[in-house]
CSV table of C-alpha atoms in Angstrom, one decimal:
chain,number,residue,atom,x,y,z
A,135,MET,CA,35.5,27.2,31.0
A,136,THR,CA,34.1,28.4,27.7
A,137,VAL,CA,35.0,32.0,26.9
A,138,LEU,CA,32.3,34.1,25.2
A,139,ASP,CA,33.6,37.3,23.3
A,140,ALA,CA,31.6,40.4,23.0
A,141,ARG,CA,30.1,39.4,19.8
A,142,ALA,CA,28.9,36.1,21.2
A,143,LEU,CA,27.3,37.9,24.1
A,144,GLY,CA,25.7,40.4,22.0
A,145,ARG,CA,23.9,38.0,19.8
A,146,ALA,CA,22.8,36.1,23.1
A,147,THR,CA,21.5,39.6,24.4
A,148,LEU,CA,19.6,40.3,21.2
A,149,ALA,CA,18.1,36.7,21.3
A,150,ARG,CA,16.8,37.2,25.0
A,151,GLN,CA,15.8,40.7,24.5
A,152,LEU,CA,13.6,39.7,21.4
A,153,LEU,CA,15.8,41.9,19.1
A,154,LEU,CA,17.0,39.3,17.0
A,155,ASP,CA,13.9,38.1,15.6
A,156,ARG,CA,10.5,40.0,16.5
A,157,ALA,CA,8.7,37.7,18.7
A,158,GLU,CA,5.0,36.5,18.1
A,159,LEU,CA,4.0,37.4,21.6
A,160,PRO,CA,1.2,39.4,23.4
A,161,ALA,CA,2.3,42.6,24.8
A,162,LEU,CA,1.7,41.4,28.3
A,163,ASP,CA,3.8,38.3,27.7
A,164,ALA,CA,6.7,40.4,26.4
A,165,VAL,CA,6.7,42.9,29.4
A,166,ALA,CA,6.7,39.7,31.7
A,167,HIS,CA,9.8,38.1,29.8
A,168,LEU,CA,11.6,41.3,29.8
A,169,GLY,CA,11.1,41.9,33.7
A,170,GLY,CA,9.6,45.0,32.7
A,171,LEU,CA,10.8,48.2,30.5
A,172,GLN,CA,12.2,50.9,32.1
A,173,ALA,CA,9.7,53.8,31.7
A,174,GLN,CA,10.4,57.2,33.2
A,175,GLU,CA,9.7,58.6,29.7
A,176,PRO,CA,6.2,57.5,29.2
A,177,GLN,CA,6.0,57.0,25.3
A,178,GLU,CA,9.2,55.1,25.1
A,179,PRO,CA,8.1,51.5,26.1
A,180,PHE,CA,5.8,51.6,23.0
A,181,VAL,CA,8.8,52.0,20.7
A,182,GLY,CA,10.5,49.4,22.7
A,183,LEU,CA,7.7,46.8,22.2
A,184,TRP,CA,7.5,47.7,18.6
A,185,SER,CA,11.0,46.9,18.1
A,186,ARG,CA,10.5,43.5,19.7
A,187,LEU,CA,7.1,42.3,18.6
A,188,ARG,CA,5.5,41.6,15.2
A,189,ALA,CA,2.4,43.4,14.6
A,190,PHE,CA,2.5,45.4,17.8
A,191,ALA,CA,-0.5,47.5,18.0
A,192,PRO,CA,0.2,50.5,20.8
A,193,GLY,CA,-3.6,50.3,21.8
A,194,GLU,CA,-2.7,46.8,23.2
A,195,LEU,CA,-0.2,48.3,25.8
A,196,SER,CA,-2.7,51.1,26.8
A,197,ASP,CA,-5.4,48.7,27.2
A,198,LEU,CA,-3.2,46.7,29.4
A,199,LEU,CA,-2.5,49.9,31.8
A,200,VAL,CA,-6.3,50.6,32.0
A,201,GLU,CA,-7.2,47.3,32.7
A,202,ARG,CA,-4.7,47.2,35.7
A,203,ARG,CA,-2.6,44.3,34.1
A,204,VAL,CA,0.5,46.2,33.8
A,205,VAL,CA,1.6,49.1,35.9
A,206,ARG,CA,3.9,52.0,36.0
A,207,THR,CA,6.0,51.9,39.4
A,208,HIS,CA,9.3,52.7,40.9
A,209,LEU,CA,11.0,49.3,41.3
A,210,MET,CA,14.5,48.3,39.7
A,211,ARG,CA,17.3,50.9,40.5
A,212,ARG,CA,14.6,53.2,41.9
A,213,THR,CA,13.5,53.9,38.4
A,214,VAL,CA,10.0,53.9,37.0
A,215,HIS,CA,9.6,50.6,35.3
A,216,LEU,CA,6.4,49.2,33.3
A,217,VAL,CA,5.8,45.8,34.9
A,218,THR,CA,3.1,43.2,35.0
A,219,ALA,CA,0.8,43.7,37.9
A,220,ASP,CA,1.7,40.3,39.1
A,221,ASP,CA,5.5,41.1,39.0
A,222,ALA,CA,4.8,44.4,40.9
A,223,LEU,CA,3.1,42.5,43.8
A,224,ALA,CA,5.6,39.8,44.0
A,225,TRP,CA,8.8,41.8,43.6
A,226,ARG,CA,8.0,45.0,45.4
A,227,SER,CA,8.8,44.0,49.1
A,228,ARG,CA,12.2,42.6,48.0
A,229,HIS,CA,13.1,45.9,46.7
A,230,ASP,CA,11.9,47.9,49.5
A,231,ALA,CA,15.0,48.2,51.6
A,232,MET,CA,17.0,49.3,48.3
A,233,LEU,CA,14.3,51.9,47.2
A,234,ARG,CA,14.7,53.4,50.8
A,235,GLN,CA,18.2,53.4,50.7
A,236,ARG,CA,18.6,55.0,47.4
A,237,VAL,CA,16.3,57.8,48.3
A,238,LEU,CA,18.2,58.5,51.5
A,239,GLY,CA,21.4,58.6,49.4
A,240,VAL,CA,19.9,61.8,47.8
A,241,TYR,CA,18.2,63.2,50.7
A,242,ARG,CA,19.6,61.8,53.9
A,243,ALA,CA,20.4,65.3,55.3
A,244,GLU,CA,16.8,66.6,54.6
A,245,LEU,CA,15.2,63.5,56.3
A,246,GLU,CA,17.5,63.3,59.2
A,247,GLU,CA,14.8,64.4,61.8
A,248,VAL,CA,12.1,62.5,59.9
A,249,ASP,CA,10.5,59.2,61.3
A,250,LEU,CA,10.1,57.2,58.2
A,251,ASP,CA,7.5,55.1,59.7
A,252,GLU,CA,5.4,58.0,60.8
A,253,LEU,CA,6.0,59.7,57.4
A,254,ALA,CA,4.4,56.5,55.6
A,255,ALA,CA,1.7,56.2,58.1
A,256,ALA,CA,0.7,59.9,57.4
A,257,GLY,CA,1.0,59.4,53.5
A,258,ARG,CA,-1.1,56.1,53.9
A,259,ALA,CA,-3.6,58.0,55.8
A,260,VAL,CA,-3.9,60.9,53.2
A,261,LEU,CA,-4.3,58.4,50.3
A,262,ALA,CA,-6.8,56.2,52.1
A,263,ASP,CA,-9.8,58.0,50.6
A,264,GLY,CA,-8.6,56.3,47.1
A,265,GLU,CA,-8.0,59.6,45.3
A,266,PRO,CA,-4.9,59.7,43.2
A,267,ARG,CA,-2.6,62.6,44.1
A,268,THR,CA,0.6,64.5,42.6
A,269,MET,CA,3.6,64.4,44.7
A,270,ALA,CA,2.9,68.2,45.4
A,271,GLU,CA,-0.6,67.3,46.6
A,272,LEU,CA,0.6,64.5,48.8
A,273,THR,CA,3.5,66.5,50.4
A,274,ARG,CA,1.1,69.7,50.9
A,275,ALA,CA,-1.3,67.2,53.1
A,276,VAL,CA,1.7,65.9,55.2
A,277,ALA,CA,4.2,68.9,55.4
A,278,ASP,CA,2.6,70.5,58.4
A,279,ARG,CA,4.2,67.6,60.5
A,280,TRP,CA,7.6,68.3,59.0
A,281,PRO,CA,7.8,72.2,58.4
A,282,ASP,CA,11.4,72.3,58.3
A,283,THR,CA,11.8,69.4,55.8
A,284,ALA,CA,12.1,70.1,51.9
A,285,PRO,CA,8.7,69.0,50.5
A,286,ARG,CA,10.5,67.1,47.6
A,287,ALA,CA,12.5,65.0,50.0
A,288,LEU,CA,9.2,64.0,51.8
A,289,GLY,CA,7.5,63.3,48.4
A,290,GLU,CA,10.4,61.2,46.9
A,291,MET,CA,10.5,59.0,50.0
A,292,LEU,CA,6.8,58.5,50.1
A,293,ILE,CA,6.4,57.7,46.5
A,294,ALA,CA,9.4,56.0,45.6
A,295,ALA,CA,10.1,54.0,48.7
A,296,LEU,CA,7.8,54.1,51.7
A,297,VAL,CA,4.3,53.7,50.1
A,298,PRO,CA,4.3,51.2,46.9
A,299,MET,CA,2.7,53.4,44.4
A,300,VAL,CA,1.2,53.1,40.9
A,301,GLN,CA,1.6,56.1,38.3
A,302,VAL,CA,-2.3,55.9,37.1
A,303,PRO,CA,-3.5,56.4,33.7
A,304,PRO,CA,-3.7,58.4,31.5
A,305,ARG,CA,-0.3,58.7,32.4
A,306,GLY,CA,1.7,56.3,30.0
A,307,LEU,CA,-1.1,55.8,27.5
A,308,TRP,CA,-0.2,56.0,23.7
A,309,ARG,CA,0.2,59.6,22.2
A,310,THR,CA,-1.3,61.0,25.6
A,311,ARG,CA,0.4,63.7,27.9
A,312,ALA,CA,-0.5,63.5,31.3
A,313,GLY,CA,1.1,64.7,34.6
A,314,VAL,CA,2.0,61.9,37.4
A,315,ARG,CA,-0.8,61.2,39.8
A,316,ASN,CA,-0.2,58.5,42.3
A,317,LEU,CA,-2.3,55.8,44.1
A,318,PRO,CA,-1.1,52.9,46.3
A,319,LEU,CA,-0.5,49.7,44.5
A,320,SER,CA,-2.7,47.7,46.7
A,321,ALA,CA,-5.5,50.3,46.1
A,322,TRP,CA,-5.1,50.2,42.3
A,323,LEU,CA,-4.8,46.3,42.0
A,324,GLY,CA,-7.1,45.4,44.9
A,325,ARG,CA,-4.4,43.2,46.4
A,326,ALA,CA,-1.5,43.7,48.7
A,327,ALA,CA,2.0,43.3,47.8
A,328,ALA,CA,3.5,39.9,49.0
A,329,PRO,CA,5.1,40.4,52.3
A,330,PRO,CA,8.8,39.8,52.7
A,331,SER,CA,10.2,36.3,52.8
A,332,PRO,CA,11.1,35.0,56.3
A,333,ALA,CA,14.5,35.3,57.3
A,334,GLY,CA,17.0,33.0,55.9
A,335,SER,CA,14.9,32.5,52.8
A,336,ASP,CA,14.9,34.4,49.4
A,337,PRO,CA,12.5,32.8,47.1
A,338,VAL,CA,11.7,36.1,45.4
A,339,GLY,CA,15.5,36.7,45.0
A,340,GLU,CA,15.9,33.3,43.4
A,341,ALA,CA,13.1,34.0,41.1
A,342,LEU,CA,14.6,37.2,40.0
A,343,VAL,CA,18.1,35.6,39.1
A,344,ARG,CA,16.2,33.2,36.8
A,345,ARG,CA,14.0,35.7,35.2
A,346,TYR,CA,17.0,38.1,34.8
A,347,LEU,CA,19.0,35.3,33.0
A,348,ALA,CA,16.2,34.4,30.6
A,349,ALA,CA,15.9,38.0,29.6
A,350,PHE,CA,19.7,39.1,29.8
A,351,GLY,CA,22.0,36.0,30.2
A,352,PRO,CA,24.6,34.9,30.1
A,353,ALA,CA,25.5,37.6,32.7
A,354,ALA,CA,27.7,38.4,35.8
A,355,THR,CA,26.5,38.8,39.3
A,356,ALA,CA,27.6,42.4,38.8
A,357,ASP,CA,25.3,42.6,35.8
A,358,LEU,CA,22.3,41.3,37.8
A,359,ARG,CA,23.2,44.0,40.4
A,360,ALA,CA,23.1,46.7,38.1
A,361,TRP,CA,20.0,45.6,36.6
A,362,SER,CA,18.1,45.1,39.9
A,363,GLY,CA,19.7,47.6,42.1
A,364,LEU,CA,19.8,44.9,44.9
A,365,ALA,CA,23.0,44.2,46.8
A,366,GLY,CA,21.7,41.3,48.6
A,367,LEU,CA,21.3,38.5,45.9
A,368,PRO,CA,24.5,36.5,46.7
A,369,ALA,CA,22.4,33.8,48.6
A,370,ALA,CA,19.8,33.7,46.0
A,371,VAL,CA,22.5,33.2,43.2
A,372,ALA,CA,24.2,30.4,45.5
A,373,ALA,CA,20.9,28.6,45.9
A,374,VAL,CA,20.2,28.3,42.3
A,375,ARG,CA,23.8,27.8,40.9
A,376,GLY,CA,23.3,24.1,40.7
A,377,GLU,CA,20.8,24.8,38.0
A,378,LEU,CA,22.9,27.0,36.0
A,379,VAL,CA,25.8,26.8,33.6
A,380,ALA,CA,29.0,28.9,33.6
A,381,PHE,CA,31.2,30.6,31.1
A,382,ARG,CA,33.7,33.5,31.2
A,383,ASP,CA,33.8,36.6,29.3
A,384,GLU,CA,37.1,38.2,27.9
A,385,ARG,CA,37.8,40.0,30.9
A,386,GLY,CA,37.9,36.6,33.0
A,387,ARG,CA,34.7,37.3,34.7
A,388,GLU,CA,32.4,34.4,35.6
A,389,LEU,CA,29.1,34.5,33.6
A,390,LEU,CA,26.0,32.4,34.6
A,391,ASP,CA,23.0,31.3,32.4
A,392,LEU,CA,20.3,29.1,32.3
A,393,PRO,CA,21.3,25.8,30.4
A,394,ASP,CA,18.7,25.7,27.8
A,395,ALA,CA,18.5,29.5,27.0
A,396,PRO,CA,19.5,30.7,23.4
A,397,ARG,CA,23.1,31.6,22.7
A,398,PRO,CA,23.2,32.0,18.9
A,399,ASP,CA,26.2,31.7,16.9
A,400,PRO,CA,28.2,34.8,16.9
A,401,ASP,CA,27.9,35.1,13.0
A,402,THR,CA,24.1,35.2,13.1
A,403,PRO,CA,23.0,38.2,11.0
A,404,ALA,CA,21.4,41.1,13.4
A,405,PRO,CA,18.9,43.3,11.8
A,406,VAL,CA,18.4,46.8,12.4
A,407,ARG,CA,16.8,47.8,15.5
A,408,PHE,CA,15.6,51.0,16.9
A,409,LEU,CA,15.8,51.1,20.7
A,410,PRO,CA,14.0,53.8,23.0
A,411,ALA,CA,15.7,56.1,25.5
A,412,PHE,CA,16.8,54.2,28.7
A,413,ASP,CA,16.2,50.8,27.2
A,414,ASN,CA,17.3,47.7,29.5
A,415,ALA,CA,19.0,45.8,26.6
A,416,ILE,CA,21.8,48.5,27.4
A,417,LEU,CA,21.2,49.5,30.9
A,418,GLY,CA,20.5,46.3,32.3
A,419,TYR,CA,24.2,45.3,32.5
A,420,GLN,CA,27.2,46.6,34.7
A,421,ASP,CA,29.5,45.6,31.6
A,422,ARG,CA,27.7,47.2,28.5
A,423,GLY,CA,30.8,46.4,26.1
A,424,ARG,CA,28.5,43.6,24.6
A,425,ILE,CA,26.3,46.1,22.8
A,426,ILE,CA,27.7,49.3,23.2
A,427,ASP,CA,31.3,50.9,22.6
A,428,ASP,CA,32.9,52.6,25.7
A,429,ASP,CA,33.1,55.8,23.9
A,430,HIS,CA,29.5,56.1,23.5
A,431,ARG,CA,28.6,54.4,26.8
A,432,GLY,CA,27.4,57.9,28.2
A,433,LEU,CA,24.4,58.0,25.4
A,434,SER,CA,22.8,55.1,27.5
A,435,VAL,CA,22.3,57.0,30.6
A,436,ALA,CA,21.6,60.6,28.8
A,437,GLY,CA,18.3,59.3,27.4
A,438,ALA,CA,19.6,59.1,23.6
A,439,ARG,CA,17.5,56.8,21.5
A,440,VAL,CA,20.0,54.5,19.7
A,441,VAL,CA,20.0,52.3,16.5
A,442,LEU,CA,21.7,48.9,16.5
A,443,LEU,CA,23.5,48.0,13.4
A,444,ASP,CA,25.2,44.4,13.4
A,445,GLY,CA,23.9,44.2,16.9
A,446,ARG,CA,25.8,47.2,18.3
A,447,VAL,CA,25.1,51.0,19.0
A,448,ALA,CA,26.0,52.7,15.7
A,449,ALA,CA,23.8,55.7,15.5
A,450,THR,CA,21.4,57.8,17.6
A,451,TRP,CA,17.6,58.8,16.4
A,452,THR,CA,15.2,61.6,17.0
A,453,VAL,CA,11.8,62.3,15.8
A,454,ARG,CA,10.2,65.7,14.9
A,455,ASP,CA,7.3,66.5,12.8
A,456,ASP,CA,6.9,62.6,12.3
A,457,THR,CA,10.4,62.5,10.6
A,458,VAL,CA,12.7,59.9,11.9
A,459,THR,CA,16.3,61.5,11.8
A,460,ILE,CA,19.3,59.1,12.3
A,461,THR,CA,22.8,60.4,13.2
A,462,PRO,CA,25.5,58.1,12.6
A,463,LEU,CA,28.1,57.3,15.2
A,464,ARG,CA,30.4,55.7,12.6
A,465,ARG,CA,30.9,55.2,9.0
A,466,VAL,CA,28.0,53.3,7.8
A,467,SER,CA,28.1,51.3,4.3
A,468,ARG,CA,25.5,51.9,1.6
A,469,ALA,CA,23.7,48.6,2.5
A,470,GLU,CA,23.4,49.7,6.0
A,471,ARG,CA,22.0,53.0,5.1
A,472,THR,CA,19.4,51.2,2.9
A,473,ALA,CA,18.5,49.0,5.8
A,474,VAL,CA,18.5,51.8,8.5
A,475,ALA,CA,16.2,53.8,6.0
A,476,GLU,CA,13.8,51.1,5.4
A,477,GLU,CA,13.5,50.4,9.3
A,478,GLY,CA,13.3,54.2,9.9
A,479,ARG,CA,10.5,54.6,7.9
A,480,THR,CA,8.6,51.7,9.3
A,481,LEU,CA,9.1,53.6,12.5
A,482,SER,CA,8.0,56.7,11.2
A,483,ALA,CA,4.6,55.2,10.1
A,484,PHE,CA,4.3,53.6,13.7
A,485,LEU,CA,4.8,56.9,15.3
A,486,SER,CA,2.5,58.8,13.1
A,487,ASP,CA,-0.2,56.2,13.2
A,488,GLY,CA,0.3,55.3,9.7
A,489,ALA,CA,0.1,58.8,8.4
A,490,VAL,CA,3.9,59.0,6.9
A,491,GLU,CA,6.9,57.4,6.5
A,492,ARG,CA,9.6,60.1,6.5
A,493,VAL,CA,13.2,59.3,7.4
A,494,ARG,CA,16.4,61.3,7.1
A,495,ILE,CA,20.1,60.2,7.6
A,496,ALA,CA,22.3,63.0,8.7
A,497,THR,CA,25.5,63.2,6.9
A,498,ASP,CA,28.6,61.9,8.4
């Protein structure tokens, strides 16, 4: 079985994540291809798409949110993701059990005396008037039934697990600061989420396997689990295995992939790319060594924005007063500094709506 080293896997990841060459795709198609973008920080998906698409205009993504073609919702790993409306409806039921268990993992003691079906019914009754609510407003409306339960536990269970919700605009619009207001997914889209599949079948799981590999492969089943948060996909993997090809990584793990998906030559030049906080190009794997060194792995879960040089995390970046400041994590060559500065100026222009192009590279 062919062994793929970290560099080969890294180049494959860049290609699948639209980071090797910026794609000529509409934003909606890019969000669909990527299986969504992690989006608990509302402005980060704009940078994620800017780094991946040619001539990306932030208003395009804002329009998709307002037009209800993409939504912000709790999904993979119980994190807020920006996904297409069609994917949210198709995937949500498959994630229900995982979402519930992840909330219970944090609030099990607080929710021990709460009948979750009763809580779900109470929440739906409050939301039936079609008015978006904050978590505090929703929990106040139901708290009289569970006066001894921490409001946060009730709210997290309702919003992240029991009732499929959307964070409605203006939350998530370009250069807009707005709090979270929630509305049921079905009310926002005018369509109900697909029901769970009959016992013994998992067509949604099978679709998730294919979609994951298209955007992240080659990858191990542990990587698929890390991206989705779903433990119950072995049957889905087994069902589609005949469609897939297999490799091994340097640790001996089996990696699965779609046969015709791009796997570029490991020596393919990789351009400078700026990634937003919590980008799935890093978080979408259990083994992130293909793109980030173990010494810097903590950056990926701490919300650091990172810069890819030669396909690997080599710096962090911040922005203040429209100035993009890059802090290298290793020594960078003069040519790399030039390339980073050039891309940084372009990013500064994007973030400032073309007003300025300011970049600063911190000293080593």
